[in-house]
JSON list of C-alpha atoms in Angstrom, two decimals:
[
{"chain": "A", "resi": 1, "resn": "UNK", "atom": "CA", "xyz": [-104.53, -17.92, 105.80]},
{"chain": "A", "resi": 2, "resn": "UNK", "atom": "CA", "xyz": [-105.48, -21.20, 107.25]},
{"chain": "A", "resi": 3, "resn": "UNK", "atom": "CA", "xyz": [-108.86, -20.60, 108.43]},
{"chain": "A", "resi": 4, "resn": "UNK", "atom": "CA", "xyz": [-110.73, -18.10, 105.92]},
{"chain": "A", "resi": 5, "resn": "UNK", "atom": "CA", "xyz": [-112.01, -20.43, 103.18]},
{"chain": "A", "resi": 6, "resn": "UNK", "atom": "CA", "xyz": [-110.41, -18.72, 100.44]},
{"chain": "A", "resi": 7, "resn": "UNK", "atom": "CA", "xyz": [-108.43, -20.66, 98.11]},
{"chain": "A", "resi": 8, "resn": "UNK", "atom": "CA", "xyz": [-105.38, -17.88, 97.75]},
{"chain": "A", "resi": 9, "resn": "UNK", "atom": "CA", "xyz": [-103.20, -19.97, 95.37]},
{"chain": "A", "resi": 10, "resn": "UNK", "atom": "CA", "xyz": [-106.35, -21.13, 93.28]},
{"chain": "A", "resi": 11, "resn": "UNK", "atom": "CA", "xyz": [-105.64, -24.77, 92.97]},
{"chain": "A", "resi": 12, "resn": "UNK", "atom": "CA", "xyz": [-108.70, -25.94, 94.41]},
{"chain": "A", "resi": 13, "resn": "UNK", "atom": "CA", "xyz": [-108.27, -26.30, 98.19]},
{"chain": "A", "resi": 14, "resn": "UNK", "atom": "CA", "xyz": [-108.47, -23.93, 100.46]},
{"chain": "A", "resi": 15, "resn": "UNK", "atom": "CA", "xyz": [-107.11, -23.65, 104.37]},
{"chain": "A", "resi": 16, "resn": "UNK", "atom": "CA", "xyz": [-106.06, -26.82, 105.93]},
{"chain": "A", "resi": 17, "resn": "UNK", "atom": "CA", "xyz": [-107.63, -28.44, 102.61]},
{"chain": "A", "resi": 18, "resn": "UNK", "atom": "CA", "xyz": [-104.40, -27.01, 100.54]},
{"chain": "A", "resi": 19, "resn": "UNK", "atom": "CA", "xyz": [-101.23, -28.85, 100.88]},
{"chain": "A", "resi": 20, "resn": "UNK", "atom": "CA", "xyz": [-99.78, -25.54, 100.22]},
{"chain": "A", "resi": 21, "resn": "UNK", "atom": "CA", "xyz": [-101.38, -24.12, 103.29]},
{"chain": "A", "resi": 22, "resn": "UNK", "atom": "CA", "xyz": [-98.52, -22.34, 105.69]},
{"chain": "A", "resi": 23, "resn": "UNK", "atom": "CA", "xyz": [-99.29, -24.42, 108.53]},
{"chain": "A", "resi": 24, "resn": "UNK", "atom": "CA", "xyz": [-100.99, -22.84, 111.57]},
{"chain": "A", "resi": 25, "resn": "UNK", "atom": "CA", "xyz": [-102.83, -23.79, 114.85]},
{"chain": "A", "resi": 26, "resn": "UNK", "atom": "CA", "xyz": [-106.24, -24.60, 113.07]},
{"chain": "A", "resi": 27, "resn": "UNK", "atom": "CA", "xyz": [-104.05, -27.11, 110.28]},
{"chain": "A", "resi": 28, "resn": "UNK", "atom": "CA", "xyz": [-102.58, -28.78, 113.35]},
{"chain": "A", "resi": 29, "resn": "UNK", "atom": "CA", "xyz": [-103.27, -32.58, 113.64]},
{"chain": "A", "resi": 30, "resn": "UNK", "atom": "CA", "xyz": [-107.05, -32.71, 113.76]},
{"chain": "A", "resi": 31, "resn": "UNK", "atom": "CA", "xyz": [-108.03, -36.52, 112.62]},
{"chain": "A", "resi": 32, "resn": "UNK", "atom": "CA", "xyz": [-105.71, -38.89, 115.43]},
{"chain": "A", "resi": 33, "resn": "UNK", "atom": "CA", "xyz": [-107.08, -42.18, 116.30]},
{"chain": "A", "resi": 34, "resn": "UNK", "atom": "CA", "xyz": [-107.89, -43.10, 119.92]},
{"chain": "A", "resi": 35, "resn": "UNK", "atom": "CA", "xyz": [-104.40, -44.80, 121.04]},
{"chain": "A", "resi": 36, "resn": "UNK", "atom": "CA", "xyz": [-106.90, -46.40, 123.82]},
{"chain": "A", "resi": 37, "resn": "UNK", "atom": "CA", "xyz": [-108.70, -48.77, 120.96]},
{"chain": "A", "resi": 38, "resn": "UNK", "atom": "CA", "xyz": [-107.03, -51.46, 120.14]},
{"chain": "A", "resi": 39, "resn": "UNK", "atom": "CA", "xyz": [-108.23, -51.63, 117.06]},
{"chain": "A", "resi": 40, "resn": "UNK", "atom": "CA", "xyz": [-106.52, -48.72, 115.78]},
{"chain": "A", "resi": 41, "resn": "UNK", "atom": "CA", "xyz": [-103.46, -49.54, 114.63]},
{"chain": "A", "resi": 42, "resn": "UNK", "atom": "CA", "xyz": [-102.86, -51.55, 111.12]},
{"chain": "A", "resi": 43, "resn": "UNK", "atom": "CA", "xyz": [-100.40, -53.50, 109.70]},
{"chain": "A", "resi": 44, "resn": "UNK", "atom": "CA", "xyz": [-100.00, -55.41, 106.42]},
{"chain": "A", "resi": 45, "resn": "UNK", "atom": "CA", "xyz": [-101.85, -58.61, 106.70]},
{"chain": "A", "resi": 46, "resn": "UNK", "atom": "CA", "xyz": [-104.10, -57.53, 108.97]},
{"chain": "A", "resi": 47, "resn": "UNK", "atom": "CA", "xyz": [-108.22, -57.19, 109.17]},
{"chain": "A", "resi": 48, "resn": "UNK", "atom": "CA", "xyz": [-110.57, -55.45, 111.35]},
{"chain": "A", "resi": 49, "resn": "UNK", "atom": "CA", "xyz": [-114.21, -55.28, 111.79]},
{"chain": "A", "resi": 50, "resn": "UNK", "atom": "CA", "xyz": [-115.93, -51.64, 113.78]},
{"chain": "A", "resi": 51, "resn": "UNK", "atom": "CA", "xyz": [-118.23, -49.55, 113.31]},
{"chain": "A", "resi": 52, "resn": "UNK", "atom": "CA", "xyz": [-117.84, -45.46, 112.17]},
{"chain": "A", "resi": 53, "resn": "UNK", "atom": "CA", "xyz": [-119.92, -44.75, 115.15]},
{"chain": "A", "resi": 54, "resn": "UNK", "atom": "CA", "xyz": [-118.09, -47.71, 117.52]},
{"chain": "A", "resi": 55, "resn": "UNK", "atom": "CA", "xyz": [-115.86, -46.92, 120.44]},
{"chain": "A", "resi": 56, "resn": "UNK", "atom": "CA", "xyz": [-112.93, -44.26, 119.41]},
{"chain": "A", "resi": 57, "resn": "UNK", "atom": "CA", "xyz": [-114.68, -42.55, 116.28]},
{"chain": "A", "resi": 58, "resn": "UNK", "atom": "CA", "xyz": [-114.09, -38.95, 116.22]},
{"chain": "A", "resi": 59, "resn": "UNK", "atom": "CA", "xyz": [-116.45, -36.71, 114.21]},
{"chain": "A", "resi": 60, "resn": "UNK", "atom": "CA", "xyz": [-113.47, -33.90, 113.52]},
{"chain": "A", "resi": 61, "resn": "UNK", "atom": "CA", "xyz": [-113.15, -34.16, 109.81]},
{"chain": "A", "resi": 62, "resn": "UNK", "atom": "CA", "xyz": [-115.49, -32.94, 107.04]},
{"chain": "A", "resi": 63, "resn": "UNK", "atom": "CA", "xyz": [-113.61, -33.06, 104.12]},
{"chain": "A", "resi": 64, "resn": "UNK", "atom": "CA", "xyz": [-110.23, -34.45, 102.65]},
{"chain": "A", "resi": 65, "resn": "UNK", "atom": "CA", "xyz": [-107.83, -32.91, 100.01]},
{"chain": "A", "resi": 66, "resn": "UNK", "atom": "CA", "xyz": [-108.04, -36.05, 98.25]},
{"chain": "A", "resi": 67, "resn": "UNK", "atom": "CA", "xyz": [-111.75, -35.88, 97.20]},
{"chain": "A", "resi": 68, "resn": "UNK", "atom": "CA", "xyz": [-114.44, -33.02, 96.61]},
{"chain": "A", "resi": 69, "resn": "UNK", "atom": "CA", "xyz": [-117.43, -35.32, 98.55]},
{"chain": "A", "resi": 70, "resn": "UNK", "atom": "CA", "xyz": [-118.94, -34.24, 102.13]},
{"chain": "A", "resi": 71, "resn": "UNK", "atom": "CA", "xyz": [-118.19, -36.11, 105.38]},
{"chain": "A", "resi": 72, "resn": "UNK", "atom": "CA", "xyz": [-120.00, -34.26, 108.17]},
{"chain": "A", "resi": 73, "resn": "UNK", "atom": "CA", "xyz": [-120.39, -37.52, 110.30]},
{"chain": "A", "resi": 74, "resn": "UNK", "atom": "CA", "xyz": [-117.76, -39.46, 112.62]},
{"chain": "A", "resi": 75, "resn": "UNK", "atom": "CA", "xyz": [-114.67, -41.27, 111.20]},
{"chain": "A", "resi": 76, "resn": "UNK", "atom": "CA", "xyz": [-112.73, -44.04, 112.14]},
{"chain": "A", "resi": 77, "resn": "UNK", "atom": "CA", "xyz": [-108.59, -43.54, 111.71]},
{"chain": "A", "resi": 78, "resn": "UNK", "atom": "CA", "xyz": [-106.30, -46.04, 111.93]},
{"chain": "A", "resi": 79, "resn": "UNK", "atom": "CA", "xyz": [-102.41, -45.85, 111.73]},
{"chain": "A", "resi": 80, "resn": "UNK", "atom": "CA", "xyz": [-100.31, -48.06, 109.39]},
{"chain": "A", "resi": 81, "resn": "UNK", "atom": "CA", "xyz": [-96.54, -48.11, 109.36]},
{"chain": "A", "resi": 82, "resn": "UNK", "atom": "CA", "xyz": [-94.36, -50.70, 107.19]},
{"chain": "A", "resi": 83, "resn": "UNK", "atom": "CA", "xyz": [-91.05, -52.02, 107.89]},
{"chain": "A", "resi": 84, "resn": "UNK", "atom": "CA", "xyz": [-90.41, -52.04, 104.43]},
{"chain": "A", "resi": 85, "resn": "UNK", "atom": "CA", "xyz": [-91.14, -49.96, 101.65]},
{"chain": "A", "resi": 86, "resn": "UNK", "atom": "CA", "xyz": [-94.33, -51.89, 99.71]},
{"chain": "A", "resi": 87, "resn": "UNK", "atom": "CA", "xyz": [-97.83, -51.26, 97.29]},
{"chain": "A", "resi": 88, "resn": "UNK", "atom": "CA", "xyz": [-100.32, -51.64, 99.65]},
{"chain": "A", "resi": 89, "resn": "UNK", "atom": "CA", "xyz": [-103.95, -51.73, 99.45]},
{"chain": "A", "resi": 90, "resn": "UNK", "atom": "CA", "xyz": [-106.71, -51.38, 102.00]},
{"chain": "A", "resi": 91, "resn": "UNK", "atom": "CA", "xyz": [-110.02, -53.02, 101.17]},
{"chain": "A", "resi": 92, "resn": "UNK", "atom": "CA", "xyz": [-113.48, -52.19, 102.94]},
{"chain": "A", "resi": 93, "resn": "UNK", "atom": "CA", "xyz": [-115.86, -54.89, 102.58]},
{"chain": "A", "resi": 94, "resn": "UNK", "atom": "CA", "xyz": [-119.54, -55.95, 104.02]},
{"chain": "A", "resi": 95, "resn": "UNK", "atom": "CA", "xyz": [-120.23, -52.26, 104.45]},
{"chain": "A", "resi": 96, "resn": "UNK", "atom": "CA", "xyz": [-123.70, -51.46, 105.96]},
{"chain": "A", "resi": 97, "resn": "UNK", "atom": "CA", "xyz": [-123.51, -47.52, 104.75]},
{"chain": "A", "resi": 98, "resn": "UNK", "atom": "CA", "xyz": [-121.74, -45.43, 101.96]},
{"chain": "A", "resi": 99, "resn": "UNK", "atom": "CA", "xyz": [-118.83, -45.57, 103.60]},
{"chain": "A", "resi": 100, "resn": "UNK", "atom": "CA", "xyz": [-115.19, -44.63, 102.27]},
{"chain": "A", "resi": 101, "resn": "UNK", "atom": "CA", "xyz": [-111.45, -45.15, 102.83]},
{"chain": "A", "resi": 102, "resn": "UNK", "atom": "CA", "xyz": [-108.95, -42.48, 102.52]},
{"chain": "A", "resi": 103, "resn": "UNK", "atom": "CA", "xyz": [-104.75, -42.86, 103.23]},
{"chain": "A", "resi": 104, "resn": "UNK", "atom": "CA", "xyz": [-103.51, -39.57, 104.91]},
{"chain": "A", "resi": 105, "resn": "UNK", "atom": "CA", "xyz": [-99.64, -39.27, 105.10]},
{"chain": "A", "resi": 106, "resn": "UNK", "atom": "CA", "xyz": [-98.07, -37.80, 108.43]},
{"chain": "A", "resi": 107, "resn": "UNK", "atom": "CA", "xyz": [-96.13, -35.14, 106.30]},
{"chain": "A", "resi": 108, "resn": "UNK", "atom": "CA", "xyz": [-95.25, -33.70, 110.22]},
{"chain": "A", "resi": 109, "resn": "UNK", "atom": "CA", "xyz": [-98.45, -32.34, 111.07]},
{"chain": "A", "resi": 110, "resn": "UNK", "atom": "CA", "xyz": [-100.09, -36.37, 111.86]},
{"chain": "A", "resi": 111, "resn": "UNK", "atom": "CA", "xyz": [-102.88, -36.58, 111.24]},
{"chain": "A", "resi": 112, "resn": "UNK", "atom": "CA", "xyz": [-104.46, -33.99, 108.82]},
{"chain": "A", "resi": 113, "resn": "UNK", "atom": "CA", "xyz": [-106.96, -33.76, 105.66]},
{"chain": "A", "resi": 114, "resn": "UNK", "atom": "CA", "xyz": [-104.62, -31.70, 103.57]},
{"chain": "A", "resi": 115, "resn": "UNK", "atom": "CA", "xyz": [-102.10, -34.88, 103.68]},
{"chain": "A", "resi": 116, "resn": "UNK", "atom": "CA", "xyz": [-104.69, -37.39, 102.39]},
{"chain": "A", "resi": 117, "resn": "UNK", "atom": "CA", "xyz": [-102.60, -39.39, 98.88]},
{"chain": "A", "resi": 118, "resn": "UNK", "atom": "CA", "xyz": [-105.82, -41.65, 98.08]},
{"chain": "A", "resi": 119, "resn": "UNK", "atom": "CA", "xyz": [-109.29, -42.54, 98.36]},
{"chain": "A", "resi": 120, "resn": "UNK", "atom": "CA", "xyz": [-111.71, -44.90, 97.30]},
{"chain": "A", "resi": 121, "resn": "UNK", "atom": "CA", "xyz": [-115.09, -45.75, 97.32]},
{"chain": "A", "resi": 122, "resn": "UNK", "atom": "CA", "xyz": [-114.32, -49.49, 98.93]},
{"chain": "A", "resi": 123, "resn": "UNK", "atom": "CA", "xyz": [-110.29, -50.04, 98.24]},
{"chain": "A", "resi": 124, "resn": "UNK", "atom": "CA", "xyz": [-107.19, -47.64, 98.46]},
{"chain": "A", "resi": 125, "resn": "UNK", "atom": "CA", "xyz": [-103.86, -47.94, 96.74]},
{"chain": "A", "resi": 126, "resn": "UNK", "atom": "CA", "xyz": [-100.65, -46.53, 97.83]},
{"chain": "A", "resi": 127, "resn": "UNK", "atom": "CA", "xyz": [-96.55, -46.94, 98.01]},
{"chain": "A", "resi": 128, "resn": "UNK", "atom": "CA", "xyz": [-95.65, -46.79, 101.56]},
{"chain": "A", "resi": 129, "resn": "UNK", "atom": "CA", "xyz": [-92.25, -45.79, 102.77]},
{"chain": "A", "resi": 130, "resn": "UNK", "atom": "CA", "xyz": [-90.56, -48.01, 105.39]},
{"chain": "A", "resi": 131, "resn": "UNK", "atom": "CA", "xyz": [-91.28, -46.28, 108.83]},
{"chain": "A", "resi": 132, "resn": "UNK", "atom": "CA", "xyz": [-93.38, -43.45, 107.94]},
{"chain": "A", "resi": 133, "resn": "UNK", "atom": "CA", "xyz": [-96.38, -42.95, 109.73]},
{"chain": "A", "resi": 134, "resn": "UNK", "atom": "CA", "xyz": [-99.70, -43.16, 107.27]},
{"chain": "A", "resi": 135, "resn": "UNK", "atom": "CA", "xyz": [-103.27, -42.65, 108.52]},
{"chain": "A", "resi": 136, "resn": "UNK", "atom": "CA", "xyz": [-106.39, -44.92, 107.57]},
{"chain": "A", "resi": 137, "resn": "UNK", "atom": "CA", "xyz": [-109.43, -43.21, 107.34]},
{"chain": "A", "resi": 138, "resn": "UNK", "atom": "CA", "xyz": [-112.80, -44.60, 107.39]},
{"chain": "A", "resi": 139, "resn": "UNK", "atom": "CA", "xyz": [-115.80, -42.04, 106.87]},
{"chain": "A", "resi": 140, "resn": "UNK", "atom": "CA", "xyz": [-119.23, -41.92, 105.73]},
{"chain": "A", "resi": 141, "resn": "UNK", "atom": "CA", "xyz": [-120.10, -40.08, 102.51]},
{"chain": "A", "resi": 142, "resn": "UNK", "atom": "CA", "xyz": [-122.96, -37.52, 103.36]},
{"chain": "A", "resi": 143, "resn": "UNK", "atom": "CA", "xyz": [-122.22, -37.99, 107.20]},
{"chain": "A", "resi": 144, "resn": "UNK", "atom": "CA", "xyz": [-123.48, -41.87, 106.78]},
{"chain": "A", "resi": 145, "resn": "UNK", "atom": "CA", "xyz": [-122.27, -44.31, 109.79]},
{"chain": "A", "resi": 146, "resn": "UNK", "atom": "CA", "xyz": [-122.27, -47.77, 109.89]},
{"chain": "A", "resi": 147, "resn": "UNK", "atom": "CA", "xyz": [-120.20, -50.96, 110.60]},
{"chain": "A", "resi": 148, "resn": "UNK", "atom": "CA", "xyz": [-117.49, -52.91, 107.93]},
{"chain": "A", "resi": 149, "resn": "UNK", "atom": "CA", "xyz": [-114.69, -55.37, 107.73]},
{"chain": "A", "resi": 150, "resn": "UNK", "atom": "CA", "xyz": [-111.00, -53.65, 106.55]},
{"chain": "A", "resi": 151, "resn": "UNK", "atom": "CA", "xyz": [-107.99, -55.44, 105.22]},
{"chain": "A", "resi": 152, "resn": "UNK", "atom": "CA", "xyz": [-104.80, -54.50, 104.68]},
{"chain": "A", "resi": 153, "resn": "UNK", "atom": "CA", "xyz": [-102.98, -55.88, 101.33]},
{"chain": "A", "resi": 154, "resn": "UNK", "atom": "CA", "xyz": [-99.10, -55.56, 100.67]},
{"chain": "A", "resi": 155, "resn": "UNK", "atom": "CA", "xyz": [-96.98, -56.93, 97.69]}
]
């Protein structure tokens, strides 16, 4: 069941948290980015300063898969796609708030907290395939907002 908070297969997530959720309406997409903000879309090589709270924030997700720590404030989700596969790392810098980074995958439900593959407190690492979508999240631990500088790393 994808909206009772029980973790059925015990593995420590439960509903739209478990990447072995069966999919329903409440594990739909539930993180996009505003596709009006220009600033939401990330490539390698490139930088971006906003705000949690700035223009286009959404305040839909709570928690990720990736990570047991609370976000009950806004986050700000970017989309990165490569044109070839590459390590990349995003960095977070001149943070004025506990704010984090976490890389969801679009696994075919875009945008969602079960599909988050890494998190960190001020960098994230992660292989990205050549044309798949991956999502860029930037949230405040303990529902914390506040402004930072992002940059995107690949080798």
């Amino acid at each position: 069941n994808d909206a009772d908070e029980w973790d059925e297969d015990e593995d420590g997530g439960s509903d739209c948290l478990d990447p072995d959720c069966v999919p329903g309406a409440a594990c739909q997409a539930a993180c996009g980015p505003d596709d009006s903000t220009v600033a939401a879309e990330l490539t390698c090589g490139s930088n971006d300063s906003w705000s949690t709270d700035g223009f286009g924030s959404n305040d839909l997700v709570d928690a990720y898969s990736c990570n047991t720590y609370p976000y009950p404030g806004p986050e700000y989700v970017y989309t990165l796609t490569v044109d070839e596969a590459t390590d990349v790392t995003v960095y977070l810098a001149e943070e004025t708030a506990d704010l984090d980074v976490m890389v969801l995958e679009d696994t075919g439900l875009g945008c969602n907290p079960a599909s988050c593959i890494d998190f960190g407190l001020s960098s994230a690492s992660f292989y990205a395939e050549a044309g798949v979508t991956y999502y860029v999240a930037v949230d405040g631990y303990q529902g914390e907002t506040g402004s930072y500088d992002i940059e995107v790393v690949c080798n």
